[in-house]
mmCIF file with all atom_site columns, C-alpha atoms in Angstrom:
data_model
loop_
_atom_site.group_PDB
_atom_site.id
_atom_site.type_symbol
_atom_site.label_atom_id
_atom_site.label_alt_id
_atom_site.label_comp_id
_atom_site.label_asym_id
_atom_site.label_entity_id
_atom_site.label_seq_id
_atom_site.pdbx_PDB_ins_code
_atom_site.Cartn_x
_atom_site.Cartn_y
_atom_site.Cartn_z
_atom_site.occupancy
_atom_site.B_iso_or_equiv
_atom_site.pdbx_formal_charge
_atom_site.auth_seq_id
_atom_site.auth_comp_id
_atom_site.auth_asym_id
_atom_site.auth_atom_id
_atom_site.pdbx_PDB_model_num
ATOM 1   C CA . UNK N 1 1   ? -78.885 -5.662 9.445   1.00 83.00 ? 1   UNK N CA 1
ATOM 2   C CA . UNK N 1 2   ? -77.198 -3.681 12.227  1.00 88.00 ? 2   UNK N CA 1
ATOM 3   C CA . UNK N 1 3   ? -79.004 -0.450 13.034  1.00 93.00 ? 3   UNK N CA 1
ATOM 4   C CA . UNK N 1 4   ? -78.820 2.504  15.436  1.00 97.00 ? 4   UNK N CA 1
ATOM 5   C CA . UNK N 1 5   ? -81.782 4.842  15.964  1.00 97.00 ? 5   UNK N CA 1
ATOM 6   C CA . UNK N 1 6   ? -81.646 8.001  18.047  1.00 98.00 ? 6   UNK N CA 1
ATOM 7   C CA . UNK N 1 7   ? -84.504 10.025 19.483  1.00 97.00 ? 7   UNK N CA 1
ATOM 8   C CA . UNK N 1 8   ? -85.544 12.735 19.598  1.00 98.00 ? 8   UNK N CA 1
ATOM 9   C CA . UNK N 1 9   ? -84.023 14.287 16.469  1.00 97.00 ? 9   UNK N CA 1
ATOM 10  C CA . UNK N 1 10  ? -83.861 17.646 18.223  1.00 98.00 ? 10  UNK N CA 1
ATOM 11  C CA . UNK N 1 11  ? -84.386 18.822 21.776  1.00 98.00 ? 11  UNK N CA 1
ATOM 12  C CA . UNK N 1 12  ? -84.623 22.317 23.239  1.00 98.00 ? 12  UNK N CA 1
ATOM 13  C CA . UNK N 1 13  ? -84.241 22.690 27.005  1.00 97.00 ? 13  UNK N CA 1
ATOM 14  C CA . UNK N 1 14  ? -84.005 25.564 29.403  1.00 98.00 ? 14  UNK N CA 1
ATOM 15  C CA . UNK N 1 15  ? -80.741 25.877 31.296  1.00 98.00 ? 15  UNK N CA 1
ATOM 16  C CA . UNK N 1 16  ? -80.965 23.591 34.326  1.00 97.00 ? 16  UNK N CA 1
ATOM 17  C CA . UNK N 1 17  ? -83.738 21.425 32.851  1.00 97.00 ? 17  UNK N CA 1
ATOM 18  C CA . UNK N 1 18  ? -82.565 17.799 32.998  1.00 98.00 ? 18  UNK N CA 1
ATOM 19  C CA . UNK N 1 19  ? -83.489 15.289 30.278  1.00 98.00 ? 19  UNK N CA 1
ATOM 20  C CA . UNK N 1 20  ? -82.412 12.097 28.502  1.00 98.00 ? 20  UNK N CA 1
ATOM 21  C CA . UNK N 1 21  ? -81.468 11.199 24.949  1.00 98.00 ? 21  UNK N CA 1
ATOM 22  C CA . UNK N 1 22  ? -82.312 7.734  23.637  1.00 98.00 ? 22  UNK N CA 1
ATOM 23  C CA . UNK N 1 23  ? -80.301 5.373  21.446  1.00 98.00 ? 23  UNK N CA 1
ATOM 24  C CA . UNK N 1 24  ? -81.892 2.096  20.316  1.00 98.00 ? 24  UNK N CA 1
ATOM 25  C CA . UNK N 1 25  ? -79.537 -0.391 18.717  1.00 97.00 ? 25  UNK N CA 1
ATOM 26  C CA . UNK N 1 26  ? -79.773 -3.689 16.872  1.00 95.00 ? 26  UNK N CA 1
ATOM 27  C CA . UNK N 1 27  ? -76.408 -5.363 16.394  1.00 92.00 ? 27  UNK N CA 1
ATOM 28  C CA . UNK N 1 28  ? -75.271 -8.955 16.358  1.00 88.00 ? 28  UNK N CA 1
ATOM 29  C CA . UNK N 1 29  ? -73.193 -9.419 19.501  1.00 90.00 ? 29  UNK N CA 1
ATOM 30  C CA . UNK N 1 30  ? -72.531 -5.959 20.896  1.00 92.00 ? 30  UNK N CA 1
ATOM 31  C CA . UNK N 1 31  ? -68.832 -5.293 21.368  1.00 90.00 ? 31  UNK N CA 1
ATOM 32  C CA . UNK N 1 32  ? -69.187 -1.605 22.204  1.00 93.00 ? 32  UNK N CA 1
ATOM 33  C CA . UNK N 1 33  ? -71.712 1.248  22.422  1.00 96.00 ? 33  UNK N CA 1
ATOM 34  C CA . UNK N 1 34  ? -70.232 4.714  21.954  1.00 96.00 ? 34  UNK N CA 1
ATOM 35  C CA . UNK N 1 35  ? -71.389 8.278  22.604  1.00 98.00 ? 35  UNK N CA 1
ATOM 36  C CA . UNK N 1 36  ? -69.845 11.277 20.890  1.00 98.00 ? 36  UNK N CA 1
ATOM 37  C CA . UNK N 1 37  ? -70.452 15.013 20.987  1.00 98.00 ? 37  UNK N CA 1
ATOM 38  C CA . UNK N 1 38  ? -70.203 16.975 17.736  1.00 98.00 ? 38  UNK N CA 1
ATOM 39  C CA . UNK N 1 39  ? -70.048 20.770 17.517  1.00 97.00 ? 39  UNK N CA 1
ATOM 40  C CA . UNK N 1 40  ? -70.826 22.522 14.203  1.00 95.00 ? 40  UNK N CA 1
ATOM 41  C CA . UNK N 1 41  ? -67.942 22.282 11.761  1.00 93.00 ? 41  UNK N CA 1
ATOM 42  C CA . UNK N 1 42  ? -65.985 19.881 13.987  1.00 95.00 ? 42  UNK N CA 1
ATOM 43  C CA . UNK N 1 43  ? -65.308 16.166 14.098  1.00 96.00 ? 43  UNK N CA 1
ATOM 44  C CA . UNK N 1 44  ? -67.064 13.989 16.689  1.00 97.00 ? 44  UNK N CA 1
ATOM 45  C CA . UNK N 1 45  ? -65.508 14.174 20.172  1.00 97.00 ? 45  UNK N CA 1
ATOM 46  C CA . UNK N 1 46  ? -65.458 10.954 22.192  1.00 96.00 ? 46  UNK N CA 1
ATOM 47  C CA . UNK N 1 47  ? -67.518 10.881 25.394  1.00 97.00 ? 47  UNK N CA 1
ATOM 48  C CA . UNK N 1 48  ? -68.156 7.293  26.560  1.00 96.00 ? 48  UNK N CA 1
ATOM 49  C CA . UNK N 1 49  ? -67.795 3.619  25.672  1.00 95.00 ? 49  UNK N CA 1
ATOM 50  C CA . UNK N 1 50  ? -70.124 1.042  27.259  1.00 96.00 ? 50  UNK N CA 1
ATOM 51  C CA . UNK N 1 51  ? -69.593 -2.689 26.837  1.00 93.00 ? 51  UNK N CA 1
ATOM 52  C CA . UNK N 1 52  ? -72.303 -4.578 28.722  1.00 93.00 ? 52  UNK N CA 1
ATOM 53  C CA . UNK N 1 53  ? -75.873 -4.156 29.942  1.00 95.00 ? 53  UNK N CA 1
ATOM 54  C CA . UNK N 1 54  ? -76.056 -2.458 33.324  1.00 97.00 ? 54  UNK N CA 1
ATOM 55  C CA . UNK N 1 55  ? -72.885 -0.473 32.811  1.00 97.00 ? 55  UNK N CA 1
ATOM 56  C CA . UNK N 1 56  ? -72.943 3.256  33.574  1.00 98.00 ? 56  UNK N CA 1
ATOM 57  C CA . UNK N 1 57  ? -70.370 6.007  33.029  1.00 97.00 ? 57  UNK N CA 1
ATOM 58  C CA . UNK N 1 58  ? -70.366 9.643  34.105  1.00 97.00 ? 58  UNK N CA 1
ATOM 59  C CA . UNK N 1 59  ? -68.569 12.782 33.074  1.00 96.00 ? 59  UNK N CA 1
ATOM 60  C CA . UNK N 1 60  ? -69.512 16.145 34.538  1.00 96.00 ? 60  UNK N CA 1
ATOM 61  C CA . UNK N 1 61  ? -73.231 16.660 33.792  1.00 97.00 ? 61  UNK N CA 1
ATOM 62  C CA . UNK N 1 62  ? -73.484 13.607 31.531  1.00 98.00 ? 62  UNK N CA 1
ATOM 63  C CA . UNK N 1 63  ? -74.248 10.010 32.430  1.00 98.00 ? 63  UNK N CA 1
ATOM 64  C CA . UNK N 1 64  ? -74.519 7.164  29.931  1.00 98.00 ? 64  UNK N CA 1
ATOM 65  C CA . UNK N 1 65  ? -76.359 3.927  30.682  1.00 98.00 ? 65  UNK N CA 1
ATOM 66  C CA . UNK N 1 66  ? -76.815 0.697  28.716  1.00 98.00 ? 66  UNK N CA 1
ATOM 67  C CA . UNK N 1 67  ? -79.454 -2.028 28.486  1.00 96.00 ? 67  UNK N CA 1
ATOM 68  C CA . UNK N 1 68  ? -79.633 -4.959 26.068  1.00 94.00 ? 68  UNK N CA 1
ATOM 69  C CA . UNK N 1 69  ? -81.556 -2.866 23.540  1.00 95.00 ? 69  UNK N CA 1
ATOM 70  C CA . UNK N 1 70  ? -80.987 0.796  24.397  1.00 97.00 ? 70  UNK N CA 1
ATOM 71  C CA . UNK N 1 71  ? -78.593 3.341  25.740  1.00 98.00 ? 71  UNK N CA 1
ATOM 72  C CA . UNK N 1 72  ? -79.498 6.609  27.388  1.00 98.00 ? 72  UNK N CA 1
ATOM 73  C CA . UNK N 1 73  ? -77.491 9.784  27.744  1.00 98.00 ? 73  UNK N CA 1
ATOM 74  C CA . UNK N 1 74  ? -78.765 11.636 30.789  1.00 98.00 ? 74  UNK N CA 1
ATOM 75  C CA . UNK N 1 75  ? -78.004 15.336 31.031  1.00 98.00 ? 75  UNK N CA 1
ATOM 76  C CA . UNK N 1 76  ? -78.356 16.844 34.489  1.00 98.00 ? 76  UNK N CA 1
ATOM 77  C CA . UNK N 1 77  ? -78.807 20.604 34.951  1.00 98.00 ? 77  UNK N CA 1
ATOM 78  C CA . UNK N 1 78  ? -77.470 21.400 31.479  1.00 97.00 ? 78  UNK N CA 1
ATOM 79  C CA . UNK N 1 79  ? -75.741 24.645 30.592  1.00 98.00 ? 79  UNK N CA 1
ATOM 80  C CA . UNK N 1 80  ? -75.742 26.492 27.237  1.00 97.00 ? 80  UNK N CA 1
ATOM 81  C CA . UNK N 1 81  ? -72.266 25.118 26.490  1.00 97.00 ? 81  UNK N CA 1
ATOM 82  C CA . UNK N 1 82  ? -73.763 21.612 26.418  1.00 98.00 ? 82  UNK N CA 1
ATOM 83  C CA . UNK N 1 83  ? -75.537 22.575 23.182  1.00 98.00 ? 83  UNK N CA 1
ATOM 84  C CA . UNK N 1 84  ? -74.282 20.246 20.423  1.00 98.00 ? 84  UNK N CA 1
ATOM 85  C CA . UNK N 1 85  ? -75.263 17.199 18.404  1.00 98.00 ? 85  UNK N CA 1
ATOM 86  C CA . UNK N 1 86  ? -74.895 13.967 20.362  1.00 98.00 ? 86  UNK N CA 1
ATOM 87  C CA . UNK N 1 87  ? -74.109 10.869 18.314  1.00 98.00 ? 87  UNK N CA 1
ATOM 88  C CA . UNK N 1 88  ? -74.573 7.255  19.363  1.00 98.00 ? 88  UNK N CA 1
ATOM 89  C CA . UNK N 1 89  ? -72.731 4.403  17.648  1.00 97.00 ? 89  UNK N CA 1
ATOM 90  C CA . UNK N 1 90  ? -72.626 0.622  18.033  1.00 95.00 ? 90  UNK N CA 1
ATOM 91  C CA . UNK N 1 91  ? -70.156 -2.078 17.020  1.00 93.00 ? 91  UNK N CA 1
ATOM 92  C CA . UNK N 1 92  ? -71.121 -5.721 16.691  1.00 90.00 ? 92  UNK N CA 1
ATOM 93  C CA . UNK N 1 93  ? -69.200 -8.956 16.400  1.00 86.00 ? 93  UNK N CA 1
ATOM 94  C CA . UNK N 1 94  ? -70.413 -9.641 12.847  1.00 83.00 ? 94  UNK N CA 1
ATOM 95  C CA . UNK N 1 95  ? -67.964 -7.252 11.205  1.00 81.00 ? 95  UNK N CA 1
ATOM 96  C CA . UNK N 1 96  ? -65.623 -4.322 11.768  1.00 83.00 ? 96  UNK N CA 1
ATOM 97  C CA . UNK N 1 97  ? -68.088 -1.499 11.119  1.00 88.00 ? 97  UNK N CA 1
ATOM 98  C CA . UNK N 1 98  ? -69.125 0.981  13.758  1.00 92.00 ? 98  UNK N CA 1
ATOM 99  C CA . UNK N 1 99  ? -72.648 2.119  12.898  1.00 94.00 ? 99  UNK N CA 1
ATOM 100 C CA . UNK N 1 100 ? -73.812 5.622  13.811  1.00 97.00 ? 100 UNK N CA 1
ATOM 101 C CA . UNK N 1 101 ? -77.245 7.039  14.440  1.00 97.00 ? 101 UNK N CA 1
ATOM 102 C CA . UNK N 1 102 ? -78.335 10.347 12.930  1.00 97.00 ? 102 UNK N CA 1
ATOM 103 C CA . UNK N 1 103 ? -77.773 12.172 16.190  1.00 98.00 ? 103 UNK N CA 1
ATOM 104 C CA . UNK N 1 104 ? -79.812 14.335 18.533  1.00 98.00 ? 104 UNK N CA 1
ATOM 105 C CA . UNK N 1 105 ? -79.401 18.108 18.178  1.00 98.00 ? 105 UNK N CA 1
ATOM 106 C CA . UNK N 1 106 ? -79.507 19.528 21.680  1.00 98.00 ? 106 UNK N CA 1
ATOM 107 C CA . UNK N 1 107 ? -80.048 23.236 22.294  1.00 98.00 ? 107 UNK N CA 1
ATOM 108 C CA . UNK N 1 108 ? -79.858 24.638 25.818  1.00 98.00 ? 108 UNK N CA 1
ATOM 109 C CA . UNK N 1 109 ? -81.453 28.031 26.226  1.00 97.00 ? 109 UNK N CA 1
ATOM 110 C CA . UNK N 1 110 ? -79.940 30.437 28.787  1.00 95.00 ? 110 UNK N CA 1
ATOM 111 C CA . UNK M 2 1   ? -49.227 13.158 16.699  1.00 52.00 ? 1   UNK M CA 1
ATOM 112 C CA . UNK M 2 2   ? -51.574 14.147 19.483  1.00 81.00 ? 2   UNK M CA 1
ATOM 113 C CA . UNK M 2 3   ? -54.706 13.576 17.463  1.00 94.00 ? 3   UNK M CA 1
ATOM 114 C CA . UNK M 2 4   ? -55.991 12.484 14.065  1.00 97.00 ? 4   UNK M CA 1
ATOM 115 C CA . UNK M 2 5   ? -54.935 14.990 11.433  1.00 97.00 ? 5   UNK M CA 1
ATOM 116 C CA . UNK M 2 6   ? -56.791 15.461 8.147   1.00 98.00 ? 6   UNK M CA 1
ATOM 117 C CA . UNK M 2 7   ? -55.829 17.541 5.124   1.00 98.00 ? 7   UNK M CA 1
ATOM 118 C CA . UNK M 2 8   ? -57.079 19.533 3.402   1.00 98.00 ? 8   UNK M CA 1
ATOM 119 C CA . UNK M 2 9   ? -59.645 20.904 5.842   1.00 97.00 ? 9   UNK M CA 1
ATOM 120 C CA . UNK M 2 10  ? -61.619 22.330 2.913   1.00 97.00 ? 10  UNK M CA 1
ATOM 121 C CA . UNK M 2 11  ? -61.596 21.441 -0.768  1.00 98.00 ? 11  UNK M CA 1
ATOM 122 C CA . UNK M 2 12  ? -63.662 22.911 -3.579  1.00 98.00 ? 12  UNK M CA 1
ATOM 123 C CA . UNK M 2 13  ? -63.383 21.073 -6.871  1.00 98.00 ? 13  UNK M CA 1
ATOM 124 C CA . UNK M 2 14  ? -65.138 21.016 -10.205 1.00 98.00 ? 14  UNK M CA 1
ATOM 125 C CA . UNK M 2 15  ? -67.379 18.178 -11.257 1.00 98.00 ? 15  UNK M CA 1
ATOM 126 C CA . UNK M 2 16  ? -65.369 15.470 -12.988 1.00 98.00 ? 16  UNK M CA 1
ATOM 127 C CA . UNK M 2 17  ? -62.071 16.253 -11.264 1.00 98.00 ? 17  UNK M CA 1
ATOM 128 C CA . UNK M 2 18  ? -59.946 13.886 -9.145  1.00 98.00 ? 18  UNK M CA 1
ATOM 129 C CA . UNK M 2 19  ? -59.543 14.493 -5.409  1.00 98.00 ? 19  UNK M CA 1
ATOM 130 C CA . UNK M 2 20  ? -57.267 13.064 -2.704  1.00 98.00 ? 20  UNK M CA 1
ATOM 131 C CA . UNK M 2 21  ? -57.963 13.431 1.007   1.00 98.00 ? 21  UNK M CA 1
ATOM 132 C CA . UNK M 2 22  ? -55.259 12.581 3.527   1.00 98.00 ? 22  UNK M CA 1
ATOM 133 C CA . UNK M 2 23  ? -55.484 11.185 7.054   1.00 98.00 ? 23  UNK M CA 1
ATOM 134 C CA . UNK M 2 24  ? -52.667 10.960 9.584   1.00 98.00 ? 24  UNK M CA 1
ATOM 135 C CA . UNK M 2 25  ? -53.845 8.773  12.500  1.00 97.00 ? 25  UNK M CA 1
ATOM 136 C CA . UNK M 2 26  ? -52.825 8.872  16.127  1.00 96.00 ? 26  UNK M CA 1
ATOM 137 C CA . UNK M 2 27  ? -49.343 7.403  16.503  1.00 94.00 ? 27  UNK M CA 1
ATOM 138 C CA . UNK M 2 28  ? -49.457 3.671  17.209  1.00 92.00 ? 28  UNK M CA 1
ATOM 139 C CA . UNK M 2 29  ? -53.064 3.196  16.099  1.00 94.00 ? 29  UNK M CA 1
ATOM 140 C CA . UNK M 2 30  ? -53.310 0.211  13.781  1.00 93.00 ? 30  UNK M CA 1
ATOM 141 C CA . UNK M 2 31  ? -57.014 0.552  12.967  1.00 94.00 ? 31  UNK M CA 1
ATOM 142 C CA . UNK M 2 32  ? -58.162 3.355  10.652  1.00 96.00 ? 32  UNK M CA 1
ATOM 143 C CA . UNK M 2 33  ? -61.662 4.223  9.441   1.00 97.00 ? 33  UNK M CA 1
ATOM 144 C CA . UNK M 2 34  ? -63.089 6.556  6.819   1.00 98.00 ? 34  UNK M CA 1
ATOM 145 C CA . UNK M 2 35  ? -66.617 7.907  7.189   1.00 98.00 ? 35  UNK M CA 1
ATOM 146 C CA . UNK M 2 36  ? -68.709 10.343 5.169   1.00 98.00 ? 36  UNK M CA 1
ATOM 147 C CA . UNK M 2 37  ? -71.144 12.744 6.799   1.00 98.00 ? 37  UNK M CA 1
ATOM 148 C CA . UNK M 2 38  ? -73.799 14.767 5.024   1.00 96.00 ? 38  UNK M CA 1
ATOM 149 C CA . UNK M 2 39  ? -75.613 17.720 6.599   1.00 92.00 ? 39  UNK M CA 1
ATOM 150 C CA . UNK M 2 40  ? -77.993 16.606 9.344   1.00 91.00 ? 40  UNK M CA 1
ATOM 151 C CA . UNK M 2 41  ? -76.914 12.979 9.143   1.00 95.00 ? 41  UNK M CA 1
ATOM 152 C CA . UNK M 2 42  ? -74.713 10.729 11.210  1.00 96.00 ? 42  UNK M CA 1
ATOM 153 C CA . UNK M 2 43  ? -71.343 9.501  9.913   1.00 97.00 ? 43  UNK M CA 1
ATOM 154 C CA . UNK M 2 44  ? -71.703 6.807  7.240   1.00 97.00 ? 44  UNK M CA 1
ATOM 155 C CA . UNK M 2 45  ? -69.082 4.033  7.170   1.00 96.00 ? 45  UNK M CA 1
ATOM 156 C CA . UNK M 2 46  ? -66.895 3.833  4.063   1.00 97.00 ? 46  UNK M CA 1
ATOM 157 C CA . UNK M 2 47  ? -63.847 1.641  4.752   1.00 97.00 ? 47  UNK M CA 1
ATOM 158 C CA . UNK M 2 48  ? -61.817 0.093  7.578   1.00 95.00 ? 48  UNK M CA 1
ATOM 159 C CA . UNK M 2 49  ? -58.089 -0.653 7.558   1.00 95.00 ? 49  UNK M CA 1
ATOM 160 C CA . UNK M 2 50  ? -56.264 -2.944 9.925   1.00 93.00 ? 50  UNK M CA 1
ATOM 161 C CA . UNK M 2 51  ? -52.603 -2.196 9.308   1.00 90.00 ? 51  UNK M CA 1
ATOM 162 C CA . UNK M 2 52  ? -51.974 -1.845 5.582   1.00 91.00 ? 52  UNK M CA 1
ATOM 163 C CA . UNK M 2 53  ? -54.913 -3.893 4.378   1.00 90.00 ? 53  UNK M CA 1
ATOM 164 C CA . UNK M 2 54  ? -58.503 -2.839 3.780   1.00 89.00 ? 54  UNK M CA 1
ATOM 165 C CA . UNK M 2 55  ? -60.297 -5.291 6.045   1.00 89.00 ? 55  UNK M CA 1
ATOM 166 C CA . UNK M 2 56  ? -63.767 -4.008 5.116   1.00 92.00 ? 56  UNK M CA 1
ATOM 167 C CA . UNK M 2 57  ? -64.503 -1.730 2.146   1.00 94.00 ? 57  UNK M CA 1
ATOM 168 C CA . UNK M 2 58  ? -68.187 -2.541 1.932   1.00 93.00 ? 58  UNK M CA 1
ATOM 169 C CA . UNK M 2 59  ? -69.220 1.070  2.546   1.00 95.00 ? 59  UNK M CA 1
ATOM 170 C CA . UNK M 2 60  ? -67.499 2.555  -0.518  1.00 97.00 ? 60  UNK M CA 1
ATOM 171 C CA . UNK M 2 61  ? -70.438 3.754  -2.655  1.00 95.00 ? 61  UNK M CA 1
ATOM 172 C CA . UNK M 2 62  ? -68.984 2.837  -6.062  1.00 95.00 ? 62  UNK M CA 1
ATOM 173 C CA . UNK M 2 63  ? -65.738 2.225  -7.927  1.00 96.00 ? 63  UNK M CA 1
ATOM 174 C CA . UNK M 2 64  ? -64.940 5.953  -8.137  1.00 98.00 ? 64  UNK M CA 1
ATOM 175 C CA . UNK M 2 65  ? -63.914 5.734  -4.477  1.00 98.00 ? 65  UNK M CA 1
ATOM 176 C CA . UNK M 2 66  ? -60.669 4.090  -3.426  1.00 97.00 ? 66  UNK M CA 1
ATOM 177 C CA . UNK M 2 67  ? -58.475 4.258  -0.323  1.00 97.00 ? 67  UNK M CA 1
ATOM 178 C CA . UNK M 2 68  ? -54.929 3.179  0.470   1.00 97.00 ? 68  UNK M CA 1
ATOM 179 C CA . UNK M 2 69  ? -52.722 2.872  3.519   1.00 96.00 ? 69  UNK M CA 1
ATOM 180 C CA . UNK M 2 70  ? -49.421 1.628  2.099   1.00 94.00 ? 70  UNK M CA 1
ATOM 181 C CA . UNK M 2 71  ? -47.268 1.753  5.236   1.00 93.00 ? 71  UNK M CA 1
ATOM 182 C CA . UNK M 2 72  ? -49.915 1.147  7.855   1.00 91.00 ? 72  UNK M CA 1
ATOM 183 C CA . UNK M 2 73  ? -50.008 4.747  9.026   1.00 94.00 ? 73  UNK M CA 1
ATOM 184 C CA . UNK M 2 74  ? -51.130 7.593  6.733   1.00 97.00 ? 74  UNK M CA 1
ATOM 185 C CA . UNK M 2 75  ? -54.163 6.857  4.571   1.00 98.00 ? 75  UNK M CA 1
ATOM 186 C CA . UNK M 2 76  ? -55.433 8.558  1.428   1.00 98.00 ? 76  UNK M CA 1
ATOM 187 C CA . UNK M 2 77  ? -59.024 8.509  0.223   1.00 98.00 ? 77  UNK M CA 1
ATOM 188 C CA . UNK M 2 78  ? -59.172 8.977  -3.543  1.00 98.00 ? 78  UNK M CA 1
ATOM 189 C CA . UNK M 2 79  ? -62.268 10.049 -5.466  1.00 98.00 ? 79  UNK M CA 1
ATOM 190 C CA . UNK M 2 80  ? -62.272 9.940  -9.263  1.00 98.00 ? 80  UNK M CA 1
ATOM 191 C CA . UNK M 2 81  ? -64.625 11.820 -11.598 1.00 98.00 ? 81  UNK M CA 1
ATOM 192 C CA . UNK M 2 82  ? -66.227 13.700 -8.700  1.00 98.00 ? 82  UNK M CA 1
ATOM 193 C CA . UNK M 2 83  ? -69.965 14.351 -8.767  1.00 97.00 ? 83  UNK M CA 1
ATOM 194 C CA . UNK M 2 84  ? -71.998 17.022 -6.954  1.00 97.00 ? 84  UNK M CA 1
ATOM 195 C CA . UNK M 2 85  ? -73.477 14.270 -4.771  1.00 96.00 ? 85  UNK M CA 1
ATOM 196 C CA . UNK M 2 86  ? -69.992 13.570 -3.377  1.00 98.00 ? 86  UNK M CA 1
ATOM 197 C CA . UNK M 2 87  ? -70.111 16.882 -1.506  1.00 98.00 ? 87  UNK M CA 1
ATOM 198 C CA . UNK M 2 88  ? -69.885 16.057 2.209   1.00 98.00 ? 88  UNK M CA 1
ATOM 199 C CA . UNK M 2 89  ? -67.526 16.006 5.159   1.00 98.00 ? 89  UNK M CA 1
ATOM 200 C CA . UNK M 2 90  ? -65.101 13.100 4.987   1.00 98.00 ? 90  UNK M CA 1
ATOM 201 C CA . UNK M 2 91  ? -64.086 11.992 8.471   1.00 98.00 ? 91  UNK M CA 1
ATOM 202 C CA . UNK M 2 92  ? -61.130 9.830  9.399   1.00 98.00 ? 92  UNK M CA 1
ATOM 203 C CA . UNK M 2 93  ? -60.851 7.996  12.721  1.00 97.00 ? 93  UNK M CA 1
ATOM 204 C CA . UNK M 2 94  ? -58.284 5.704  14.305  1.00 96.00 ? 94  UNK M CA 1
ATOM 205 C CA . UNK M 2 95  ? -58.044 3.318  17.241  1.00 93.00 ? 95  UNK M CA 1
ATOM 206 C CA . UNK M 2 96  ? -55.505 1.008  18.835  1.00 90.00 ? 96  UNK M CA 1
ATOM 207 C CA . UNK M 2 97  ? -57.346 -1.927 17.284  1.00 80.00 ? 97  UNK M CA 1
ATOM 208 C CA . UNK M 2 98  ? -60.913 -2.922 16.316  1.00 75.00 ? 98  UNK M CA 1
ATOM 209 C CA . UNK M 2 99  ? -61.882 -3.575 19.942  1.00 76.00 ? 99  UNK M CA 1
ATOM 210 C CA . UNK M 2 100 ? -61.149 -0.033 21.092  1.00 82.00 ? 100 UNK M CA 1
ATOM 211 C CA . UNK M 2 101 ? -62.785 3.373  20.930  1.00 89.00 ? 101 UNK M CA 1
ATOM 212 C CA . UNK M 2 102 ? -62.236 5.298  17.704  1.00 92.00 ? 102 UNK M CA 1
ATOM 213 C CA . UNK M 2 103 ? -61.077 8.910  17.733  1.00 95.00 ? 103 UNK M CA 1
ATOM 214 C CA . UNK M 2 104 ? -61.962 11.291 14.935  1.00 97.00 ? 104 UNK M CA 1
ATOM 215 C CA . UNK M 2 105 ? -60.170 14.048 13.086  1.00 97.00 ? 105 UNK M CA 1
ATOM 216 C CA . UNK M 2 106 ? -61.817 17.366 12.255  1.00 97.00 ? 106 UNK M CA 1
ATOM 217 C CA . UNK M 2 107 ? -62.786 16.216 8.777   1.00 97.00 ? 107 UNK M CA 1
ATOM 218 C CA . UNK M 2 108 ? -62.197 17.330 5.209   1.00 98.00 ? 108 UNK M CA 1
ATOM 219 C CA . UNK M 2 109 ? -65.069 19.380 3.800   1.00 97.00 ? 109 UNK M CA 1
ATOM 220 C CA . UNK M 2 110 ? -65.460 18.543 0.102   1.00 98.00 ? 110 UNK M CA 1
ATOM 221 C CA . UNK M 2 111 ? -67.597 20.695 -2.164  1.00 98.00 ? 111 UNK M CA 1
ATOM 222 C CA . UNK M 2 112 ? -68.067 19.662 -5.788  1.00 98.00 ? 112 UNK M CA 1
ATOM 223 C CA . UNK M 2 113 ? -69.341 22.494 -8.001  1.00 97.00 ? 113 UNK M CA 1
#
């Protein structure tokens, strides 16, 4: 069964303290690995799509990387406005579903 | 439209009532998804449409839930005989096709009292 697991569940960092969020996935034939940001009371906002192991994408203070089993979202020198829940999702070739993890709640302290 | 539009944004209904939630996808997007999200959880897949047809409805929890997309654009999620456990945010997303990134609306918050 396809599965996405995110860790940690929650993370508190000081402003400027870099860290990484983990997403472990098990899907049959990965056709896309997705990262989203979700603010309270809002729908998920698209950040990145990764398609193959070794691929990396960057946007401002965020960088997403992909291996055959995991993806990491690296946050460099975060600011309080980066506080949100970060969701990871994976799509496999077996079916049309896109499976989400439970998310990592990130809180950046000023 | 510029983004995925969902209505209503909030709905409070009594247990046992019927509810319809509407999704207007991004113009030109043929793929449409419905998800359900409970507090502290990730989005849970309900149903996927490619064009007018439900290509995968394996996530619908039971036969009280039904969704349609008659003209391949707007979709309606229908919930009969609502139960308190149906309370959640119902998210709609669309993409150009199944190979592309999906973009979400702001969700419809359903509360069953």
